[in-house]
PDB file of C-alpha atoms in Angstrom:
ATOM      1  CA  MET A  36       0.425   0.812  -0.042  1.00 48.00           C
ATOM      2  CA  LYS A  37       2.807   2.894   0.636  1.00 47.00           C
ATOM      3  CA  ALA A  38       4.314   1.789  -2.927  1.00 51.00           C
ATOM      4  CA  GLY A  39       0.947   2.074  -4.075  1.00 52.00           C
ATOM      5  CA  PHE A  40       1.615   6.020  -2.757  1.00 48.00           C
ATOM      6  CA  LYS A  41       4.988   6.454  -2.985  1.00 52.00           C
ATOM      7  CA  ARG A  42       4.063   5.878  -7.202  1.00 54.00           C
ATOM      8  CA  ILE A  43       1.000   7.653  -6.901  1.00 52.00           C
ATOM      9  CA  SER A  44       3.776  10.345  -5.894  1.00 53.00           C
ATOM     10  CA  LEU A  45       6.311  10.433  -7.986  1.00 53.00           C
ATOM     11  CA  ILE A  46       3.550   9.619 -11.123  1.00 53.00           C
ATOM     12  CA  ALA A  47       1.412  13.409 -10.063  1.00 52.00           C
ATOM     13  CA  VAL A  48       5.012  15.254  -9.060  1.00 50.00           C
ATOM     14  CA  MET A  49       6.750  14.375 -12.542  1.00 55.00           C
ATOM     15  CA  ILE A  50       3.417  15.327 -14.418  1.00 53.00           C
ATOM     16  CA  MET A  51       3.044  18.821 -12.851  1.00 54.00           C
ATOM     17  CA  LEU A  52       6.649  19.433 -13.872  1.00 53.00           C
ATOM     18  CA  GLY A  53       6.484  18.480 -17.585  1.00 54.00           C
ATOM     19  CA  LEU A  54       4.079  20.650 -17.235  1.00 51.00           C
ATOM     20  CA  GLY A  55       5.439  23.287 -16.174  1.00 48.00           C
ATOM     21  CA  LEU A  56       8.872  23.469 -18.026  1.00 50.00           C
ATOM     22  CA  SER A  57       6.100  23.184 -21.490  1.00 47.00           C
ATOM     23  CA  GLY A  58       4.614  26.164 -19.821  1.00 45.00           C
ATOM     24  CA  GLN A  59       7.403  28.053 -19.813  1.00 45.00           C
ATOM     25  CA  ARG A  60       8.780  27.527 -22.964  1.00 48.00           C
ATOM     26  CA  GLN A  61       5.244  27.760 -25.262  1.00 47.00           C
ATOM     27  CA  LEU A  62       3.798  30.986 -23.002  1.00 48.00           C
ATOM     28  CA  PRO A  63       4.485  34.610 -22.923  1.00 55.00           C
ATOM     29  CA  PHE A  64       4.904  36.515 -19.267  1.00 55.00           C
ATOM     30  CA  ASP A  65       0.676  35.833 -18.526  1.00 56.00           C
ATOM     31  CA  GLY A  66      -0.919  38.269 -15.937  1.00 57.00           C
ATOM     32  CA  PRO A  67       1.924  40.068 -14.134  1.00 56.00           C
ATOM     33  CA  TRP A  68      -1.178  41.586 -12.189  1.00 56.00           C
ATOM     34  CA  GLU A  69      -3.348  38.588 -11.398  1.00 61.00           C
ATOM     35  CA  ASP A  70      -0.730  37.819  -7.986  1.00 67.00           C
ATOM     36  CA  GLU A  71      -1.848  41.696  -7.148  1.00 72.00           C
ATOM     37  CA  LYS A  72      -5.605  40.868  -6.071  1.00 83.00           C
ATOM     38  CA  PHE A  73      -6.172  40.197  -2.159  1.00 89.00           C
ATOM     39  CA  PHE A  74      -9.562  37.841  -3.049  1.00 92.00           C
ATOM     40  CA  ASN A  75      -9.459  34.978  -5.785  1.00 91.00           C
ATOM     41  CA  VAL A  76     -12.292  32.495  -6.572  1.00 95.00           C
ATOM     42  CA  GLY A  77     -12.388  29.372  -8.299  1.00 96.00           C
ATOM     43  CA  TYR A  78     -13.269  25.219  -7.569  1.00 97.00           C
ATOM     44  CA  SER A  79     -11.456  22.319  -7.047  1.00 98.00           C
ATOM     45  CA  ILE A  80     -12.580  18.407  -8.370  1.00 98.00           C
ATOM     46  CA  GLY A  81      -9.699  15.900  -7.750  1.00 98.00           C
ATOM     47  CA  LEU A  82      -9.367  12.046  -6.866  1.00 98.00           C
ATOM     48  CA  ASN A  83      -8.446  10.478  -3.700  1.00 98.00           C
ATOM     49  CA  ALA A  84      -7.359   6.957  -1.871  1.00 97.00           C
ATOM     50  CA  MET A  85      -9.492   7.403   1.735  1.00 97.00           C
ATOM     51  CA  THR A  86      -7.546   4.323   4.537  1.00 96.00           C
ATOM     52  CA  PHE A  87      -7.187   3.568   7.889  1.00 96.00           C
ATOM     53  CA  LYS A  88      -4.206   3.892  10.014  1.00 96.00           C
ATOM     54  CA  ILE A  89      -5.493   0.594  12.554  1.00 95.00           C
ATOM     55  CA  ASP A  90      -4.409  -0.160  15.825  1.00 94.00           C
ATOM     56  CA  PRO A  91      -4.776  -3.688  16.620  1.00 91.00           C
ATOM     57  CA  SER A  92      -6.195  -4.421  20.487  1.00 88.00           C
ATOM     58  CA  GLU A  93      -3.812  -5.665  22.124  1.00 80.00           C
ATOM     59  CA  GLN A  94      -6.601  -7.226  25.126  1.00 73.00           C
ATOM     60  CA  PHE A  95      -8.860  -8.566  22.887  1.00 66.00           C
ATOM     61  CA  GLN A  96      -5.993 -10.708  20.366  1.00 63.00           C
ATOM     62  CA  VAL A  97      -5.058 -11.930  24.574  1.00 55.00           C
ATOM     63  CA  TYR A  98      -8.377 -14.415  23.859  1.00 55.00           C
ATOM     64  CA  ASP A  99      -9.020 -13.981  20.205  1.00 63.00           C
ATOM     65  CA  SER A 100      -6.721 -14.521  17.605  1.00 71.00           C
ATOM     66  CA  LEU A 101      -8.471 -11.850  15.437  1.00 79.00           C
ATOM     67  CA  TYR A 102      -6.178  -9.604  13.569  1.00 86.00           C
ATOM     68  CA  PRO A 103      -7.147  -6.531  11.578  1.00 90.00           C
ATOM     69  CA  ALA A 104      -5.693  -4.623   8.220  1.00 90.00           C
ATOM     70  CA  MET A 105      -6.546  -2.468   5.675  1.00 92.00           C
ATOM     71  CA  GLY A 106      -7.662  -4.106   3.114  1.00 88.00           C
ATOM     72  CA  GLY A 107      -6.889  -2.847  -1.136  1.00 87.00           C
ATOM     73  CA  VAL A 108      -7.272   1.134  -1.568  1.00 89.00           C
ATOM     74  CA  LEU A 109      -9.811   2.512  -4.001  1.00 93.00           C
ATOM     75  CA  PRO A 110     -10.285   6.010  -5.252  1.00 96.00           C
ATOM     76  CA  GLY A 111     -13.024   8.146  -4.479  1.00 98.00           C
ATOM     77  CA  ILE A 112     -13.621  11.855  -5.178  1.00 98.00           C
ATOM     78  CA  ASN A 113     -13.300  15.384  -4.286  1.00 98.00           C
ATOM     79  CA  ILE A 114     -15.579  18.915  -5.024  1.00 98.00           C
ATOM     80  CA  HIS A 115     -14.687  22.024  -3.167  1.00 98.00           C
ATOM     81  CA  LEU A 116     -14.829  25.606  -4.534  1.00 98.00           C
ATOM     82  CA  THR A 117     -11.981  27.674  -3.558  1.00 97.00           C
ATOM     83  CA  LEU A 118     -11.280  30.937  -1.762  1.00 98.00           C
ATOM     84  CA  ASN A 119      -7.648  32.253  -1.814  1.00 96.00           C
ATOM     85  CA  PHE A 120      -6.721  35.727  -0.182  1.00 96.00           C
ATOM     86  CA  ARG A 121      -3.345  37.329  -1.292  1.00 94.00           C
ATOM     87  CA  LEU A 122      -1.380  38.325   1.615  1.00 95.00           C
ATOM     88  CA  ASN A 123       1.721  39.572  -0.429  1.00 93.00           C
ATOM     89  CA  GLN A 124       4.034  38.138  -2.243  1.00 90.00           C
ATOM     90  CA  PHE A 125       4.277  34.895  -1.092  1.00 94.00           C
ATOM     91  CA  PHE A 126       1.820  33.426   1.032  1.00 96.00           C
ATOM     92  CA  ASP A 127      -1.682  33.053   0.499  1.00 96.00           C
ATOM     93  CA  ILE A 128      -4.801  31.678   2.721  1.00 98.00           C
ATOM     94  CA  ARG A 129      -6.555  29.441   1.375  1.00 97.00           C
ATOM     95  CA  LEU A 130     -10.655  28.545   2.273  1.00 98.00           C
ATOM     96  CA  LEU A 131     -11.912  25.223   0.802  1.00 98.00           C
ATOM     97  CA  PRO A 132     -15.512  24.509   1.510  1.00 98.00           C
ATOM     98  CA  GLY A 133     -16.397  20.734  -0.329  1.00 98.00           C
ATOM     99  CA  MET A 134     -17.631  17.403  -0.208  1.00 98.00           C
ATOM    100  CA  SER A 135     -15.258  14.292  -0.574  1.00 98.00           C
ATOM    101  CA  PHE A 136     -16.115  10.256  -1.065  1.00 98.00           C
ATOM    102  CA  GLY A 137     -15.180   7.085  -1.217  1.00 97.00           C
ATOM    103  CA  GLN A 138     -14.548   3.827   1.157  1.00 96.00           C
ATOM    104  CA  ARG A 139     -12.239   1.745   3.123  1.00 96.00           C
ATOM    105  CA  ASN A 140     -11.989  -1.855   3.352  1.00 95.00           C
ATOM    106  CA  ILE A 141     -11.157  -3.257   6.329  1.00 94.00           C
ATOM    107  CA  SER A 142      -9.841  -7.727   6.572  1.00 91.00           C
ATOM    108  CA  PHE A 143      -9.777  -9.569   9.578  1.00 88.00           C
ATOM    109  CA  SER A 144      -7.661 -12.878   9.762  1.00 83.00           C
ATOM    110  CA  THR A 145      -7.209 -15.136  12.204  1.00 79.00           C
ATOM    111  CA  THR A 146      -4.859 -17.814  13.333  1.00 69.00           C
ATOM    112  CA  SER A 147      -7.680 -20.172  15.350  1.00 62.00           C
ATOM    113  CA  LEU A 148      -8.596 -23.890  14.295  1.00 55.00           C
ATOM    114  CA  THR A 149     -12.247 -22.727  13.985  1.00 59.00           C
ATOM    115  CA  ASP A 150     -13.598 -22.782  10.594  1.00 52.00           C
ATOM    116  CA  THR A 151     -15.740 -19.487  10.791  1.00 59.00           C
ATOM    117  CA  VAL A 152     -14.854 -16.709   7.911  1.00 63.00           C
ATOM    118  CA  PHE A 153     -14.979 -12.924   8.892  1.00 78.00           C
ATOM    119  CA  SER A 154     -16.075 -10.742   6.162  1.00 83.00           C
ATOM    120  CA  PRO A 155     -14.661  -7.984   5.405  1.00 90.00           C
ATOM    121  CA  GLN A 156     -16.008  -4.227   6.818  1.00 93.00           C
ATOM    122  CA  LYS A 157     -16.681  -1.500   3.742  1.00 93.00           C
ATOM    123  CA  ILE A 158     -17.094   1.539   5.455  1.00 94.00           C
ATOM    124  CA  GLU A 159     -18.596   4.170   3.186  1.00 95.00           C
ATOM    125  CA  SER A 160     -17.242   7.702   3.951  1.00 96.00           C
ATOM    126  CA  SER A 161     -19.026  11.457   2.519  1.00 97.00           C
ATOM    127  CA  PHE A 162     -17.835  13.942   3.442  1.00 98.00           C
ATOM    128  CA  ILE A 163     -18.479  17.634   4.288  1.00 98.00           C
ATOM    129  CA  GLU A 164     -14.832  19.495   4.923  1.00 98.00           C
ATOM    130  CA  ILE A 165     -13.564  22.929   5.035  1.00 98.00           C
ATOM    131  CA  PRO A 166      -9.025  22.505   4.521  1.00 98.00           C
ATOM    132  CA  LEU A 167      -7.338  26.003   6.158  1.00 98.00           C
ATOM    133  CA  GLN A 168      -4.028  26.060   4.303  1.00 98.00           C
ATOM    134  CA  LEU A 169      -1.472  28.681   4.775  1.00 98.00           C
ATOM    135  CA  ARG A 170       0.397  28.414   0.648  1.00 98.00           C
ATOM    136  CA  TYR A 171       4.258  29.893  -0.109  1.00 98.00           C
ATOM    137  CA  GLY A 172       4.690  29.750  -3.261  1.00 96.00           C
ATOM    138  CA  TRP A 173       7.277  31.913  -5.545  1.00 93.00           C
ATOM    139  CA  ARG A 174       6.321  32.818  -9.317  1.00 91.00           C
ATOM    140  CA  MET A 175       8.858  32.328 -12.392  1.00 90.00           C
ATOM    141  CA  ARG A 176       7.297  33.355 -15.539  1.00 84.00           C
ATOM    142  CA  ASN A 177       4.203  31.599 -15.903  1.00 89.00           C
ATOM    143  CA  VAL A 178       4.579  28.918 -12.712  1.00 94.00           C
ATOM    144  CA  LYS A 179       4.272  29.152 -10.065  1.00 95.00           C
ATOM    145  CA  PRO A 180       5.778  26.080  -7.410  1.00 97.00           C
ATOM    146  CA  TYR A 181       4.911  26.346  -3.674  1.00 98.00           C
ATOM    147  CA  VAL A 182       3.937  24.371  -0.324  1.00 98.00           C
ATOM    148  CA  ILE A 183       1.003  23.961   1.295  1.00 99.00           C
ATOM    149  CA  GLY A 184       0.385  23.478   5.055  1.00 98.00           C
ATOM    150  CA  GLY A 185      -3.072  23.618   7.205  1.00 99.00           C
ATOM    151  CA  ILE A 186      -6.026  22.131   8.802  1.00 98.00           C
ATOM    152  CA  ASN A 187      -9.104  20.587   7.949  1.00 98.00           C
ATOM    153  CA  TYR A 188     -12.298  19.683   9.573  1.00 98.00           C
ATOM    154  CA  ARG A 189     -14.542  16.903   8.367  1.00 98.00           C
ATOM    155  CA  TYR A 190     -18.040  15.848   9.274  1.00 98.00           C
ATOM    156  CA  ASP A 191     -18.776  12.243   7.912  1.00 97.00           C
ATOM    157  CA  PHE A 192     -23.295  12.881   7.074  1.00 94.00           C
ATOM    158  CA  TYR A 193     -22.979   8.880   5.290  1.00 94.00           C
ATOM    159  CA  ALA A 194     -21.468   7.755   9.125  1.00 93.00           C
ATOM    160  CA  GLN A 195     -24.182   5.165  11.295  1.00 88.00           C
ATOM    161  CA  ASP A 196     -25.381   6.470  13.861  1.00 86.00           C
ATOM    162  CA  LYS A 197     -26.821   2.575  14.995  1.00 88.00           C
ATOM    163  CA  TYR A 198     -26.132  -0.685  13.183  1.00 90.00           C
ATOM    164  CA  ARG A 199     -28.367  -1.210  10.502  1.00 87.00           C
ATOM    165  CA  ILE A 200     -29.768  -4.929   9.285  1.00 82.00           C
ATOM    166  CA  GLU A 201     -30.151  -3.967   5.410  1.00 81.00           C
ATOM    167  CA  ARG A 202     -25.876  -3.063   6.055  1.00 84.00           C
ATOM    168  CA  PRO A 203     -23.805  -5.843   6.983  1.00 87.00           C
ATOM    169  CA  VAL A 204     -21.191  -3.194   8.534  1.00 91.00           C
ATOM    170  CA  TYR A 205     -20.259  -4.367  11.550  1.00 93.00           C
ATOM    171  CA  LEU A 206     -18.599  -1.257  13.131  1.00 95.00           C
ATOM    172  CA  ARG A 207     -19.321   1.797  13.380  1.00 95.00           C
ATOM    173  CA  LEU A 208     -17.507   5.734  13.167  1.00 96.00           C
ATOM    174  CA  ASN A 209     -17.892   8.583  14.694  1.00 96.00           C
ATOM    175  CA  LYS A 210     -18.811  11.537  11.840  1.00 96.00           C
ATOM    176  CA  PRO A 211     -16.667  14.594  13.069  1.00 97.00           C
ATOM    177  CA  ASP A 212     -13.082  14.864  12.735  1.00 98.00           C
ATOM    178  CA  LEU A 213     -10.024  17.131  12.878  1.00 98.00           C
ATOM    179  CA  TYR A 214      -7.354  16.539   9.837  1.00 99.00           C
ATOM    180  CA  TYR A 215      -3.509  18.020   9.716  1.00 98.00           C
ATOM    181  CA  GLU A 216      -2.920  18.175   6.077  1.00 99.00           C
ATOM    182  CA  ALA A 217       1.027  18.625   4.296  1.00 98.00           C
ATOM    183  CA  GLY A 218       1.542  19.329   0.588  1.00 98.00           C
ATOM    184  CA  ALA A 219       2.999  20.488  -2.569  1.00 98.00           C
ATOM    185  CA  GLY A 220       1.720  21.582  -5.788  1.00 98.00           C
ATOM    186  CA  ILE A 221       2.052  24.229  -9.147  1.00 98.00           C
ATOM    187  CA  ARG A 222      -0.144  27.217 -10.657  1.00 95.00           C
ATOM    188  CA  PHE A 223       0.098  27.292 -13.680  1.00 94.00           C
ATOM    189  CA  TYR A 224      -1.539  30.843 -15.513  1.00 90.00           C
ATOM    190  CA  LEU A 225      -2.908  30.531 -18.577  1.00 88.00           C
ATOM    191  CA  SER A 226      -4.573  32.642 -21.338  1.00 82.00           C
ATOM    192  CA  ASN A 227      -7.664  33.497 -18.955  1.00 83.00           C
ATOM    193  CA  ILE A 228      -7.542  31.158 -16.423  1.00 88.00           C
ATOM    194  CA  LYS A 229      -5.216  29.594 -13.495  1.00 91.00           C
ATOM    195  CA  MET A 230      -4.971  26.229 -12.827  1.00 96.00           C
ATOM    196  CA  SER A 231      -3.285  24.584 -10.114  1.00 97.00           C
ATOM    197  CA  ALA A 232      -2.601  20.790 -10.088  1.00 98.00           C
ATOM    198  CA  GLU A 233      -1.794  19.571  -6.232  1.00 98.00           C
ATOM    199  CA  ILE A 234      -0.820  16.386  -4.237  1.00 98.00           C
ATOM    200  CA  LYS A 235      -1.511  16.690  -0.684  1.00 98.00           C
ATOM    201  CA  MET A 236      -1.333  14.385   2.477  1.00 98.00           C
ATOM    202  CA  SER A 237      -4.688  13.978   5.048  1.00 98.00           C
ATOM    203  CA  ASN A 238      -4.060  13.071   8.856  1.00 98.00           C
ATOM    204  CA  GLY A 239      -6.965  12.785  10.968  1.00 98.00           C
ATOM    205  CA  VAL A 240      -5.907  13.366  14.787  1.00 97.00           C
ATOM    206  CA  LYS A 241      -8.750  12.006  16.391  1.00 96.00           C
ATOM    207  CA  ASP A 242     -10.119   8.046  16.806  1.00 98.00           C
ATOM    208  CA  VAL A 243     -12.646   7.618  14.666  1.00 97.00           C
ATOM    209  CA  LEU A 244     -14.103   3.765  15.915  1.00 97.00           C
ATOM    210  CA  ALA A 245     -17.383   4.535  17.835  1.00 95.00           C
ATOM    211  CA  HIS A 246     -16.316   1.811  20.351  1.00 93.00           C
ATOM    212  CA  ASP A 247     -19.929   0.380  20.285  1.00 93.00           C
ATOM    213  CA  PRO A 248     -19.627  -3.235  19.450  1.00 93.00           C
ATOM    214  CA  HIS A 249     -22.306  -4.730  17.784  1.00 92.00           C
ATOM    215  CA  PRO A 250     -25.022  -7.003  19.458  1.00 91.00           C
ATOM    216  CA  GLU A 251     -24.629  -9.866  17.619  1.00 90.00           C
ATOM    217  CA  TYR A 252     -20.658  -9.769  15.815  1.00 89.00           C
ATOM    218  CA  PRO A 253     -18.555  -7.640  18.675  1.00 90.00           C
ATOM    219  CA  GLN A 254     -15.748  -9.243  17.762  1.00 88.00           C
ATOM    220  CA  TYR A 255     -14.561  -6.618  15.041  1.00 91.00           C
ATOM    221  CA  CYS A 256     -15.442  -3.976  17.004  1.00 92.00           C
ATOM    222  CA  ASN A 257     -13.487  -5.491  20.033  1.00 90.00           C
ATOM    223  CA  ALA A 258      -9.898  -6.362  17.966  1.00 91.00           C
ATOM    224  CA  ILE A 259      -9.187  -2.553  17.389  1.00 94.00           C
ATOM    225  CA  ASP A 260      -8.514   0.093  19.947  1.00 93.00           C
ATOM    226  CA  GLN A 261      -8.052   3.028  17.210  1.00 95.00           C
ATOM    227  CA  LEU A 262      -8.633   4.332  13.684  1.00 97.00           C
ATOM    228  CA  LYS A 263      -7.261   6.917  12.406  1.00 97.00           C
ATOM    229  CA  SER A 264      -8.642   8.117   9.325  1.00 97.00           C
ATOM    230  CA  ARG A 265      -5.935   8.713   6.817  1.00 97.00           C
ATOM    231  CA  MET A 266      -5.858  10.748   2.955  1.00 98.00           C
ATOM    232  CA  TRP A 267      -4.217  11.748   0.284  1.00 98.00           C
ATOM    233  CA  VAL A 268      -5.404  13.241  -2.586  1.00 98.00           C
ATOM    234  CA  LEU A 269      -4.411  15.051  -5.549  1.00 98.00           C
ATOM    235  CA  SER A 270      -6.676  17.559  -6.902  1.00 98.00           C
ATOM    236  CA  LEU A 271      -6.567  20.365 -10.152  1.00 98.00           C
ATOM    237  CA  HIS A 272      -7.679  23.905  -8.901  1.00 98.00           C
ATOM    238  CA  PHE A 273      -8.886  26.764 -11.588  1.00 97.00           C
ATOM    239  CA  GLU A 274      -9.432  30.460 -10.846  1.00 90.00           C
TER     240      GLU A 274
END
């Protein structure tokens, strides 16, 4: 899974560098006044990969040999509004209210000799989120490499308030979470629009597992001590 993230990051960096070099060769110096505007508004679309950092329950494993682990990573989508506030030549503050959708799979394995089969837990999430970021960048003609850092409040309105018979999911998540974020990107100054290609990581700081075992399948919840959310996001911003 880590190797997959490294490949995604490498491909994203190569694409951004290639576009940046192409923009430097082909375009004249466009819109030098654009960076002097205090406020810009736009939109953003992107792909995400949601995962968990799973801490197994050591106490539960003393009595049972059920081990949780991340399953395959599936792509999700992000849609945001971008609000950019210029501080000076190098620094901006960005607010990106929007939504993200994705799925995380947790598999369970056992070393016991029983014939019990534990079904993977497919946990879908739909977030309302409000990232607040500080961006530092330096313009070089028609491209502007930058780095970002900030926080992101996410609310998972798809998380279950209670277990439902029609949904064979035996783990519940808390709805709110706070993330810290870091990333990098390149801004391109085109003839009529500014476009940014960006990759960032987003790590949750709270244990999002609702420690409320399913009445019929408590072993799924009991096998986990903590769940912390992780997300990688590859985005295109347009202003």
